[in-house]
Amino acid sequence: MSKPQSTQSTFAPIQNLQAGAWLDAVTWNEQGLVPVITQEVGSKDILMMAWMNRDALMETLRLGEAVYWTRSRQKLWHKGEESGHTQNVKEIRLDCDGDTILLLVEQKDGIACHTGEHSCFFLQWDSAKAAWVDESKNKK
């Protein structure tokens, strides 16, 4: 049986979005956060994992660009606000348990990681060495 093809994106920013039952469908953890997996829409590469609170999700939906909650700085973080490497949201999905969000994005300039890498997942486990191996394209 073949997989059905994804339909056209149904995502469009909503400027005057209000909180409601749709927001309660998300299972927020004890800190009021939900994990977010960010995937590049074209390549399907997993770019990063981050967190959102209610405000971050609402800002993402309003702007059409990814906004996360930074736990270390305890504030909203508009991805690319300093680097210019913004993430234009093409689709948002909520998993079956409501406890993880998937963002499908177009990554500006192809750089999602603060290290300058395309993806944050460039360390690969090598069983023979019993170590993490740096597979980054920008090795120093």
mmCIF file of N, CA and C in Angstrom:
data_model
loop_
_atom_site.group_PDB
_atom_site.id
_atom_site.type_symbol
_atom_site.label_atom_id
_atom_site.label_comp_id
_atom_site.label_asym_id
_atom_site.label_seq_id
_atom_site.Cartn_x
_atom_site.Cartn_y
_atom_site.Cartn_z
ATOM 1 N N MET A 1 0.837 -1.170 0.000
ATOM 2 C CA MET A 1 0.000 0.000 0.000
ATOM 3 C C MET A 1 0.890 1.245 0.000
ATOM 4 N N SER A 2 0.614 2.166 -0.890
ATOM 5 C CA SER A 2 1.443 3.366 -0.967
ATOM 6 C C SER A 2 0.935 4.427 -0.004
ATOM 7 N N LYS A 3 1.871 5.266 0.423
ATOM 8 C CA LYS A 3 1.520 6.358 1.323
ATOM 9 C C LYS A 3 0.806 7.448 0.545
ATOM 10 N N PRO A 4 -0.196 8.061 1.145
ATOM 11 C CA PRO A 4 -0.825 9.191 0.453
ATOM 12 C C PRO A 4 0.150 10.361 0.422
ATOM 13 N N GLN A 5 0.142 11.081 -0.674
ATOM 14 C CA GLN A 5 0.999 12.247 -0.798
ATOM 15 C C GLN A 5 0.439 13.379 0.050
ATOM 16 N N SER A 6 1.343 14.154 0.639
ATOM 17 C CA SER A 6 0.938 15.305 1.430
ATOM 18 C C SER A 6 0.251 16.312 0.522
ATOM 19 N N THR A 7 -0.812 16.881 1.008
ATOM 20 C CA THR A 7 -1.526 17.886 0.230
ATOM 21 C C THR A 7 -0.810 19.218 0.357
ATOM 22 N N GLN A 8 -1.298 20.206 -0.377
ATOM 23 C CA GLN A 8 -0.735 21.543 -0.268
ATOM 24 C C GLN A 8 -0.771 21.975 1.181
ATOM 25 N N SER A 9 0.186 22.776 1.558
ATOM 26 C CA SER A 9 0.249 23.285 2.921
ATOM 27 C C SER A 9 -1.035 24.033 3.261
ATOM 28 N N THR A 10 -1.530 23.779 4.463
ATOM 29 C CA THR A 10 -2.730 24.475 4.918
ATOM 30 C C THR A 10 -2.370 25.588 5.889
ATOM 31 N N PHE A 11 -1.082 25.844 6.050
ATOM 32 C CA PHE A 11 -0.643 26.855 7.001
ATOM 33 C C PHE A 11 -0.637 28.241 6.371
ATOM 34 N N ALA A 12 -1.188 29.176 7.076
ATOM 35 C CA ALA A 12 -1.108 30.588 6.716
ATOM 36 C C ALA A 12 -1.119 31.373 8.019
ATOM 37 N N PRO A 13 -0.272 32.388 8.136
ATOM 38 C CA PRO A 13 -0.252 33.187 9.366
ATOM 39 C C PRO A 13 -1.630 33.792 9.654
ATOM 40 N N ILE A 14 -1.951 33.910 10.936
ATOM 41 C CA ILE A 14 -3.222 34.502 11.370
ATOM 42 C C ILE A 14 -2.881 35.656 12.304
ATOM 43 N N GLN A 15 -3.037 36.858 11.819
ATOM 44 C CA GLN A 15 -2.624 38.039 12.569
ATOM 45 C C GLN A 15 -3.396 38.241 13.868
ATOM 46 N N ASN A 16 -4.696 38.023 13.859
ATOM 47 C CA ASN A 16 -5.525 38.303 15.041
ATOM 48 C C ASN A 16 -5.920 37.028 15.789
ATOM 49 N N LEU A 17 -5.018 36.076 15.843
ATOM 50 C CA LEU A 17 -5.274 34.787 16.482
ATOM 51 C C LEU A 17 -5.496 34.947 17.987
ATOM 52 N N GLN A 18 -6.480 34.273 18.492
ATOM 53 C CA GLN A 18 -6.790 34.291 19.919
ATOM 54 C C GLN A 18 -6.597 32.885 20.502
ATOM 55 N N ALA A 19 -6.228 32.837 21.769
ATOM 56 C CA ALA A 19 -6.131 31.551 22.461
ATOM 57 C C ALA A 19 -7.515 30.919 22.505
ATOM 58 N N GLY A 20 -7.541 29.597 22.530
ATOM 59 C CA GLY A 20 -8.823 28.901 22.581
ATOM 60 C C GLY A 20 -8.616 27.418 22.791
ATOM 61 N N ALA A 21 -9.649 26.640 22.489
ATOM 62 C CA ALA A 21 -9.594 25.190 22.672
ATOM 63 C C ALA A 21 -8.457 24.566 21.863
ATOM 64 N N TRP A 22 -8.134 25.149 20.724
ATOM 65 C CA TRP A 22 -7.048 24.622 19.885
ATOM 66 C C TRP A 22 -5.734 24.611 20.673
ATOM 67 N N LEU A 23 -5.531 25.590 21.531
ATOM 68 C CA LEU A 23 -4.305 25.684 22.325
ATOM 69 C C LEU A 23 -4.311 24.649 23.455
ATOM 70 N N ASP A 24 -5.494 24.329 23.944
ATOM 71 C CA ASP A 24 -5.625 23.322 25.003
ATOM 72 C C ASP A 24 -5.447 21.896 24.481
ATOM 73 N N ALA A 25 -5.454 21.725 23.160
ATOM 74 C CA ALA A 25 -5.223 20.399 22.571
ATOM 75 C C ALA A 25 -3.760 19.976 22.734
ATOM 76 N N VAL A 26 -2.887 20.950 22.987
ATOM 77 C CA VAL A 26 -1.471 20.665 23.206
ATOM 78 C C VAL A 26 -1.270 20.247 24.655
ATOM 79 N N THR A 27 -0.522 19.166 24.862
ATOM 80 C CA THR A 27 -0.196 18.711 26.207
ATOM 81 C C THR A 27 1.093 19.385 26.644
ATOM 82 N N TRP A 28 0.962 20.401 27.476
ATOM 83 C CA TRP A 28 2.101 21.170 27.963
ATOM 84 C C TRP A 28 2.702 20.462 29.166
ATOM 85 N N ASN A 29 4.032 20.471 29.293
ATOM 86 C CA ASN A 29 4.658 19.826 30.449
ATOM 87 C C ASN A 29 4.508 20.706 31.694
ATOM 88 N N GLU A 30 5.142 20.287 32.792
ATOM 89 C CA GLU A 30 5.003 20.991 34.076
ATOM 90 C C GLU A 30 5.500 22.431 33.996
ATOM 91 N N GLN A 31 6.431 22.700 33.078
ATOM 92 C CA GLN A 31 6.956 24.050 32.909
ATOM 93 C C GLN A 31 6.155 24.861 31.884
ATOM 94 N N GLY A 32 5.084 24.258 31.368
ATOM 95 C CA GLY A 32 4.273 24.941 30.363
ATOM 96 C C GLY A 32 4.902 24.924 28.981
ATOM 97 N N LEU A 33 5.721 23.902 28.718
ATOM 98 C CA LEU A 33 6.441 23.796 27.452
ATOM 99 C C LEU A 33 6.054 22.532 26.696
ATOM 100 N N VAL A 34 6.307 22.555 25.397
ATOM 101 C CA VAL A 34 6.132 21.383 24.543
ATOM 102 C C VAL A 34 7.362 21.286 23.644
ATOM 103 N N PRO A 35 7.909 20.065 23.438
ATOM 104 C CA PRO A 35 9.041 19.931 22.519
ATOM 105 C C PRO A 35 8.596 20.129 21.077
ATOM 106 N N VAL A 36 9.504 20.717 20.303
ATOM 107 C CA VAL A 36 9.238 20.990 18.888
ATOM 108 C C VAL A 36 10.381 20.426 18.062
ATOM 109 N N ILE A 37 10.039 19.573 17.114
ATOM 110 C CA ILE A 37 11.001 19.057 16.151
ATOM 111 C C ILE A 37 10.845 19.914 14.898
ATOM 112 N N THR A 38 11.964 20.422 14.393
ATOM 113 C CA THR A 38 11.913 21.267 13.208
ATOM 114 C C THR A 38 12.573 20.532 12.054
ATOM 115 N N GLN A 39 11.808 20.388 10.975
ATOM 116 C CA GLN A 39 12.240 19.625 9.806
ATOM 117 C C GLN A 39 12.199 20.525 8.580
ATOM 118 N N GLU A 40 13.203 20.392 7.721
ATOM 119 C CA GLU A 40 13.237 21.167 6.486
ATOM 120 C C GLU A 40 12.259 20.557 5.489
ATOM 121 N N VAL A 41 11.392 21.382 4.947
ATOM 122 C CA VAL A 41 10.316 20.894 4.099
ATOM 123 C C VAL A 41 10.837 20.226 2.816
ATOM 124 N N GLY A 42 11.852 20.767 2.179
ATOM 125 C CA GLY A 42 12.340 20.199 0.917
ATOM 126 C C GLY A 42 13.157 18.941 1.092
ATOM 127 N N SER A 43 14.187 19.014 1.924
ATOM 128 C CA SER A 43 15.107 17.885 2.097
ATOM 129 C C SER A 43 14.595 16.837 3.080
ATOM 130 N N LYS A 44 13.668 17.227 3.939
ATOM 131 C CA LYS A 44 13.156 16.397 5.040
ATOM 132 C C LYS A 44 14.199 16.193 6.137
ATOM 133 N N ASP A 45 15.308 16.952 6.092
ATOM 134 C CA ASP A 45 16.325 16.877 7.146
ATOM 135 C C ASP A 45 15.742 17.379 8.462
ATOM 136 N N ILE A 46 16.062 16.687 9.559
ATOM 137 C CA ILE A 46 15.710 17.179 10.883
ATOM 138 C C ILE A 46 16.756 18.246 11.225
ATOM 139 N N LEU A 47 16.300 19.458 11.440
ATOM 140 C CA LEU A 47 17.218 20.573 11.659
ATOM 141 C C LEU A 47 17.549 20.785 13.127
ATOM 142 N N MET A 48 16.548 20.687 13.981
ATOM 143 C CA MET A 48 16.773 21.009 15.386
ATOM 144 C C MET A 48 15.597 20.563 16.232
ATOM 145 N N MET A 49 15.814 20.597 17.532
ATOM 146 C CA MET A 49 14.765 20.376 18.513
ATOM 147 C C MET A 49 14.812 21.577 19.449
ATOM 148 N N ALA A 50 13.654 22.107 19.763
ATOM 149 C CA ALA A 50 13.574 23.263 20.657
ATOM 150 C C ALA A 50 12.287 23.135 21.474
ATOM 151 N N TRP A 51 11.962 24.175 22.199
ATOM 152 C CA TRP A 51 10.777 24.190 23.049
ATOM 153 C C TRP A 51 9.900 25.384 22.696
ATOM 154 N N MET A 52 8.612 25.223 22.911
ATOM 155 C CA MET A 52 7.666 26.331 22.784
ATOM 156 C C MET A 52 6.806 26.375 24.032
ATOM 157 N N ASN A 53 6.444 27.583 24.415
ATOM 158 C CA ASN A 53 5.366 27.757 25.376
ATOM 159 C C ASN A 53 4.162 28.277 24.584
ATOM 160 N N ARG A 54 3.080 28.579 25.253
ATOM 161 C CA ARG A 54 1.868 29.031 24.559
ATOM 162 C C ARG A 54 2.122 30.289 23.727
ATOM 163 N N ASP A 55 2.854 31.235 24.312
ATOM 164 C CA ASP A 55 3.130 32.482 23.595
ATOM 165 C C ASP A 55 3.977 32.242 22.354
ATOM 166 N N ALA A 56 4.958 31.352 22.451
ATOM 167 C CA ALA A 56 5.813 31.049 21.298
ATOM 168 C C ALA A 56 4.999 30.423 20.172
ATOM 169 N N LEU A 57 4.107 29.510 20.514
ATOM 170 C CA LEU A 57 3.266 28.893 19.494
ATOM 171 C C LEU A 57 2.351 29.935 18.856
ATOM 172 N N MET A 58 1.768 30.778 19.666
ATOM 173 C CA MET A 58 0.883 31.812 19.107
ATOM 174 C C MET A 58 1.649 32.793 18.222
ATOM 175 N N GLU A 59 2.861 33.181 18.619
ATOM 176 C CA GLU A 59 3.675 34.081 17.796
ATOM 177 C C GLU A 59 4.079 33.412 16.485
ATOM 178 N N THR A 60 4.407 32.124 16.540
ATOM 179 C CA THR A 60 4.736 31.374 15.328
ATOM 180 C C THR A 60 3.554 31.393 14.375
ATOM 181 N N LEU A 61 2.363 31.160 14.908
ATOM 182 C CA LEU A 61 1.165 31.146 14.075
ATOM 183 C C LEU A 61 0.828 32.532 13.534
ATOM 184 N N ARG A 62 1.118 33.557 14.287
ATOM 185 C CA ARG A 62 0.853 34.942 13.848
ATOM 186 C C ARG A 62 1.856 35.406 12.792
ATOM 187 N N LEU A 63 3.146 35.096 13.024
ATOM 188 C CA LEU A 63 4.211 35.596 12.150
ATOM 189 C C LEU A 63 4.435 34.749 10.900
ATOM 190 N N GLY A 64 4.227 33.431 11.036
ATOM 191 C CA GLY A 64 4.571 32.534 9.940
ATOM 192 C C GLY A 64 6.040 32.174 9.940
ATOM 193 N N GLU A 65 6.748 32.564 11.000
ATOM 194 C CA GLU A 65 8.148 32.200 11.206
ATOM 195 C C GLU A 65 8.275 31.577 12.589
ATOM 196 N N ALA A 66 9.264 30.677 12.740
ATOM 197 C CA ALA A 66 9.419 29.941 13.992
ATOM 198 C C ALA A 66 9.835 30.863 15.138
ATOM 199 N N VAL A 67 9.097 30.734 16.232
ATOM 200 C CA VAL A 67 9.417 31.420 17.489
ATOM 201 C C VAL A 67 9.421 30.344 18.566
ATOM 202 N N TYR A 68 10.504 30.274 19.317
ATOM 203 C CA TYR A 68 10.659 29.258 20.347
ATOM 204 C C TYR A 68 10.753 29.920 21.714
ATOM 205 N N TRP A 69 10.793 29.084 22.755
ATOM 206 C CA TRP A 69 11.052 29.545 24.117
ATOM 207 C C TRP A 69 12.450 29.079 24.486
ATOM 208 N N THR A 70 13.324 30.007 24.827
ATOM 209 C CA THR A 70 14.659 29.630 25.248
ATOM 210 C C THR A 70 14.661 29.455 26.755
ATOM 211 N N ARG A 71 14.947 28.233 27.178
ATOM 212 C CA ARG A 71 14.956 27.924 28.608
ATOM 213 C C ARG A 71 16.129 28.598 29.305
ATOM 214 N N SER A 72 17.259 28.721 28.629
ATOM 215 C CA SER A 72 18.428 29.327 29.275
ATOM 216 C C SER A 72 18.248 30.831 29.494
ATOM 217 N N ARG A 73 17.603 31.508 28.565
ATOM 218 C CA ARG A 73 17.400 32.954 28.700
ATOM 219 C C ARG A 73 16.011 33.319 29.216
ATOM 220 N N GLN A 74 15.140 32.295 29.317
ATOM 221 C CA GLN A 74 13.781 32.495 29.831
ATOM 222 C C GLN A 74 13.037 33.594 29.074
ATOM 223 N N LYS A 75 13.031 33.472 27.736
ATOM 224 C CA LYS A 75 12.308 34.444 26.915
ATOM 225 C C LYS A 75 11.973 33.852 25.559
ATOM 226 N N LEU A 76 11.085 34.529 24.843
ATOM 227 C CA LEU A 76 10.775 34.129 23.484
ATOM 228 C C LEU A 76 11.997 34.369 22.611
ATOM 229 N N TRP A 77 12.187 33.472 21.641
ATOM 230 C CA TRP A 77 13.325 33.536 20.742
ATOM 231 C C TRP A 77 12.822 33.364 19.318
ATOM 232 N N HIS A 78 12.799 34.461 18.571
ATOM 233 C CA HIS A 78 12.440 34.417 17.154
ATOM 234 C C HIS A 78 13.659 33.892 16.407
ATOM 235 N N LYS A 79 13.585 32.664 15.937
ATOM 236 C CA LYS A 79 14.729 32.005 15.296
ATOM 237 C C LYS A 79 15.272 32.889 14.178
ATOM 238 N N GLY A 80 16.561 33.174 14.260
ATOM 239 C CA GLY A 80 17.204 34.002 13.255
ATOM 240 C C GLY A 80 17.186 35.487 13.562
ATOM 241 N N GLU A 81 16.682 35.858 14.745
ATOM 242 C CA GLU A 81 16.584 37.284 15.076
ATOM 243 C C GLU A 81 17.946 37.968 15.075
ATOM 244 N N GLU A 82 19.000 37.235 15.375
ATOM 245 C CA GLU A 82 20.351 37.811 15.352
ATOM 246 C C GLU A 82 21.132 37.379 14.113
ATOM 247 N N SER A 83 21.009 36.123 13.733
ATOM 248 C CA SER A 83 21.805 35.577 12.623
ATOM 249 C C SER A 83 21.177 35.835 11.254
ATOM 250 N N GLY A 84 19.876 36.062 11.221
ATOM 251 C CA GLY A 84 19.176 36.189 9.946
ATOM 252 C C GLY A 84 18.723 34.855 9.379
ATOM 253 N N HIS A 85 19.053 33.742 10.051
ATOM 254 C CA HIS A 85 18.697 32.402 9.580
ATOM 255 C C HIS A 85 17.298 32.031 10.070
ATOM 256 N N THR A 86 16.312 32.734 9.565
ATOM 257 C CA THR A 86 14.929 32.522 9.989
ATOM 258 C C THR A 86 14.365 31.235 9.398
ATOM 259 N N GLN A 87 13.262 30.791 9.993
ATOM 260 C CA GLN A 87 12.578 29.588 9.531
ATOM 261 C C GLN A 87 11.154 29.963 9.146
ATOM 262 N N ASN A 88 10.881 29.910 7.852
ATOM 263 C CA ASN A 88 9.553 30.213 7.327
ATOM 264 C C ASN A 88 8.695 28.955 7.451
ATOM 265 N N VAL A 89 7.655 29.018 8.252
ATOM 266 C CA VAL A 89 6.826 27.838 8.541
ATOM 267 C C VAL A 89 5.924 27.525 7.358
ATOM 268 N N LYS A 90 5.964 26.275 6.944
ATOM 269 C CA LYS A 90 5.125 25.788 5.845
ATOM 270 C C LYS A 90 4.001 24.891 6.329
ATOM 271 N N GLU A 91 4.245 24.218 7.453
ATOM 272 C CA GLU A 91 3.228 23.302 7.984
ATOM 273 C C GLU A 91 3.512 23.082 9.459
ATOM 274 N N ILE A 92 2.453 22.914 10.235
ATOM 275 C CA ILE A 92 2.576 22.600 11.651
ATOM 276 C C ILE A 92 1.741 21.366 11.927
ATOM 277 N N ARG A 93 2.328 20.413 12.639
ATOM 278 C CA ARG A 93 1.608 19.189 13.006
ATOM 279 C C ARG A 93 1.749 18.954 14.501
ATOM 280 N N LEU A 94 0.736 18.340 15.061
ATOM 281 C CA LEU A 94 0.719 17.939 16.464
ATOM 282 C C LEU A 94 0.631 16.424 16.488
ATOM 283 N N ASP A 95 1.475 15.767 17.294
ATOM 284 C CA ASP A 95 1.464 14.299 17.306
ATOM 285 C C ASP A 95 0.193 13.768 17.969
ATOM 286 N N CYS A 96 0.013 12.467 17.881
ATOM 287 C CA CYS A 96 -1.217 11.814 18.328
ATOM 288 C C CYS A 96 -1.502 11.996 19.809
ATOM 289 N N ASP A 97 -0.473 12.176 20.618
ATOM 290 C CA ASP A 97 -0.661 12.391 22.053
ATOM 291 C C ASP A 97 -0.781 13.870 22.404
ATOM 292 N N GLY A 98 -0.545 14.725 21.430
ATOM 293 C CA GLY A 98 -0.619 16.157 21.664
ATOM 294 C C GLY A 98 0.576 16.714 22.406
ATOM 295 N N ASP A 99 1.637 15.903 22.542
ATOM 296 C CA ASP A 99 2.762 16.354 23.374
ATOM 297 C C ASP A 99 4.045 16.648 22.611
ATOM 298 N N THR A 100 3.984 16.705 21.285
ATOM 299 C CA THR A 100 5.133 17.099 20.468
ATOM 300 C C THR A 100 4.622 17.788 19.215
ATOM 301 N N ILE A 101 5.271 18.892 18.883
ATOM 302 C CA ILE A 101 4.925 19.634 17.666
ATOM 303 C C ILE A 101 6.004 19.385 16.625
ATOM 304 N N LEU A 102 5.585 19.258 15.379
ATOM 305 C CA LEU A 102 6.485 19.160 14.242
ATOM 306 C C LEU A 102 6.287 20.402 13.387
ATOM 307 N N LEU A 103 7.372 21.148 13.183
ATOM 308 C CA LEU A 103 7.342 22.292 12.263
ATOM 309 C C LEU A 103 8.041 21.881 10.984
ATOM 310 N N LEU A 104 7.400 22.081 9.854
ATOM 311 C CA LEU A 104 8.056 21.915 8.557
ATOM 312 C C LEU A 104 8.352 23.323 8.070
ATOM 313 N N VAL A 105 9.624 23.592 7.813
ATOM 314 C CA VAL A 105 10.054 24.961 7.527
ATOM 315 C C VAL A 105 10.930 25.044 6.286
ATOM 316 N N GLU A 106 11.000 26.244 5.733
ATOM 317 C CA GLU A 106 12.043 26.593 4.778
ATOM 318 C C GLU A 106 13.092 27.321 5.597
ATOM 319 N N GLN A 107 14.305 26.785 5.616
ATOM 320 C CA GLN A 107 15.394 27.341 6.411
ATOM 321 C C GLN A 107 16.163 28.350 5.585
ATOM 322 N N LYS A 108 16.134 29.614 6.001
ATOM 323 C CA LYS A 108 16.854 30.659 5.269
ATOM 324 C C LYS A 108 18.359 30.388 5.331
ATOM 325 N N ASP A 109 19.010 30.446 4.196
ATOM 326 C CA ASP A 109 20.453 30.259 4.035
ATOM 327 C C ASP A 109 20.924 28.854 4.401
ATOM 328 N N GLY A 110 20.012 27.923 4.665
ATOM 329 C CA GLY A 110 20.383 26.536 4.923
ATOM 330 C C GLY A 110 21.106 26.296 6.231
ATOM 331 N N ILE A 111 21.087 27.268 7.142
ATOM 332 C CA ILE A 111 21.796 27.117 8.412
ATOM 333 C C ILE A 111 20.797 27.202 9.558
ATOM 334 N N ALA A 112 20.646 26.089 10.286
ATOM 335 C CA ALA A 112 19.734 26.065 11.431
ATOM 336 C C ALA A 112 20.470 26.091 12.759
ATOM 337 N N CYS A 113 21.678 25.542 12.799
ATOM 338 C CA CYS A 113 22.403 25.398 14.060
ATOM 339 C C CYS A 113 23.239 26.635 14.375
ATOM 340 N N HIS A 114 23.332 26.956 15.651
ATOM 341 C CA HIS A 114 24.137 28.113 16.066
ATOM 342 C C HIS A 114 25.625 27.927 15.777
ATOM 343 N N THR A 115 26.043 26.695 15.452
ATOM 344 C CA THR A 115 27.445 26.427 15.109
ATOM 345 C C THR A 115 27.740 26.759 13.648
ATOM 346 N N GLY A 116 26.693 27.078 12.885
ATOM 347 C CA GLY A 116 26.850 27.338 11.459
ATOM 348 C C GLY A 116 26.539 26.132 10.596
ATOM 349 N N GLU A 117 26.165 25.033 11.226
ATOM 350 C CA GLU A 117 25.804 23.812 10.499
ATOM 351 C C GLU A 117 24.372 23.887 9.984
ATOM 352 N N HIS A 118 24.117 23.104 8.960
ATOM 353 C CA HIS A 118 22.771 22.982 8.395
ATOM 354 C C HIS A 118 21.796 22.435 9.435
ATOM 355 N N SER A 119 22.226 21.418 10.174
ATOM 356 C CA SER A 119 21.405 20.759 11.180
ATOM 357 C C SER A 119 22.181 20.683 12.494
ATOM 358 N N CYS A 120 21.451 20.667 13.583
ATOM 359 C CA CYS A 120 22.085 20.510 14.898
ATOM 360 C C CYS A 120 22.539 19.065 15.144
ATOM 361 N N PHE A 121 22.123 18.142 14.308
ATOM 362 C CA PHE A 121 22.397 16.722 14.518
ATOM 363 C C PHE A 121 23.568 16.236 13.671
ATOM 364 N N PHE A 122 24.767 16.762 13.944
ATOM 365 C CA PHE A 122 25.948 16.367 13.180
ATOM 366 C C PHE A 122 26.885 15.456 13.961
ATOM 367 N N LEU A 123 26.548 15.124 15.204
ATOM 368 C CA LEU A 123 27.341 14.150 15.956
ATOM 369 C C LEU A 123 26.707 12.773 15.779
ATOM 370 N N GLN A 124 27.489 11.836 15.262
ATOM 371 C CA GLN A 124 26.968 10.501 14.977
ATOM 372 C C GLN A 124 27.644 9.476 15.874
ATOM 373 N N TRP A 125 26.862 8.549 16.419
ATOM 374 C CA TRP A 125 27.397 7.496 17.271
ATOM 375 C C TRP A 125 28.135 6.482 16.436
ATOM 376 N N ASP A 126 29.353 6.163 16.831
ATOM 377 C CA ASP A 126 30.168 5.142 16.186
ATOM 378 C C ASP A 126 30.347 4.011 17.193
ATOM 379 N N SER A 127 29.678 2.882 16.959
ATOM 380 C CA SER A 127 29.732 1.753 17.895
ATOM 381 C C SER A 127 31.126 1.166 18.017
ATOM 382 N N ALA A 128 31.871 1.118 16.921
ATOM 383 C CA ALA A 128 33.217 0.547 16.959
ATOM 384 C C ALA A 128 34.143 1.368 17.861
ATOM 385 N N LYS A 129 33.964 2.676 17.849
ATOM 386 C CA LYS A 129 34.801 3.562 18.673
ATOM 387 C C LYS A 129 34.168 3.852 20.030
ATOM 388 N N ALA A 130 32.899 3.466 20.181
ATOM 389 C CA ALA A 130 32.132 3.797 21.383
ATOM 390 C C ALA A 130 32.275 5.291 21.705
ATOM 391 N N ALA A 131 32.015 6.085 20.664
ATOM 392 C CA ALA A 131 32.168 7.533 20.805
ATOM 393 C C ALA A 131 31.294 8.263 19.790
ATOM 394 N N TRP A 132 31.039 9.520 20.082
ATOM 395 C CA TRP A 132 30.355 10.394 19.136
ATOM 396 C C TRP A 132 31.382 10.930 18.156
ATOM 397 N N VAL A 133 31.078 10.858 16.872
ATOM 398 C CA VAL A 133 31.988 11.317 15.831
ATOM 399 C C VAL A 133 31.389 12.573 15.193
ATOM 400 N N ASP A 134 32.222 13.595 15.053
ATOM 401 C CA ASP A 134 31.805 14.867 14.480
ATOM 402 C C ASP A 134 31.719 14.736 12.965
ATOM 403 N N GLU A 135 30.519 14.758 12.421
ATOM 404 C CA GLU A 135 30.293 14.649 10.980
ATOM 405 C C GLU A 135 29.959 16.007 10.375
ATOM 406 N N SER A 136 30.347 17.078 11.047
ATOM 407 C CA SER A 136 29.995 18.409 10.561
ATOM 408 C C SER A 136 30.707 18.723 9.260
ATOM 409 N N LYS A 137 30.061 19.550 8.483
ATOM 410 C CA LYS A 137 30.623 19.976 7.206
ATOM 411 C C LYS A 137 31.593 21.126 7.407
ATOM 412 N N ASN A 138 31.485 21.793 8.544
ATOM 413 C CA ASN A 138 32.319 22.961 8.832
ATOM 414 C C ASN A 138 33.376 22.654 9.888
ATOM 415 N N LYS A 139 33.982 21.487 9.797
ATOM 416 C CA LYS A 139 35.007 21.118 10.794
ATOM 417 C C LYS A 139 36.124 22.150 10.805
ATOM 418 N N LYS A 140 36.570 22.430 12.016
ATOM 419 C CA LYS A 140 37.638 23.431 12.160
ATOM 420 C C LYS A 140 38.988 22.753 12.150
#
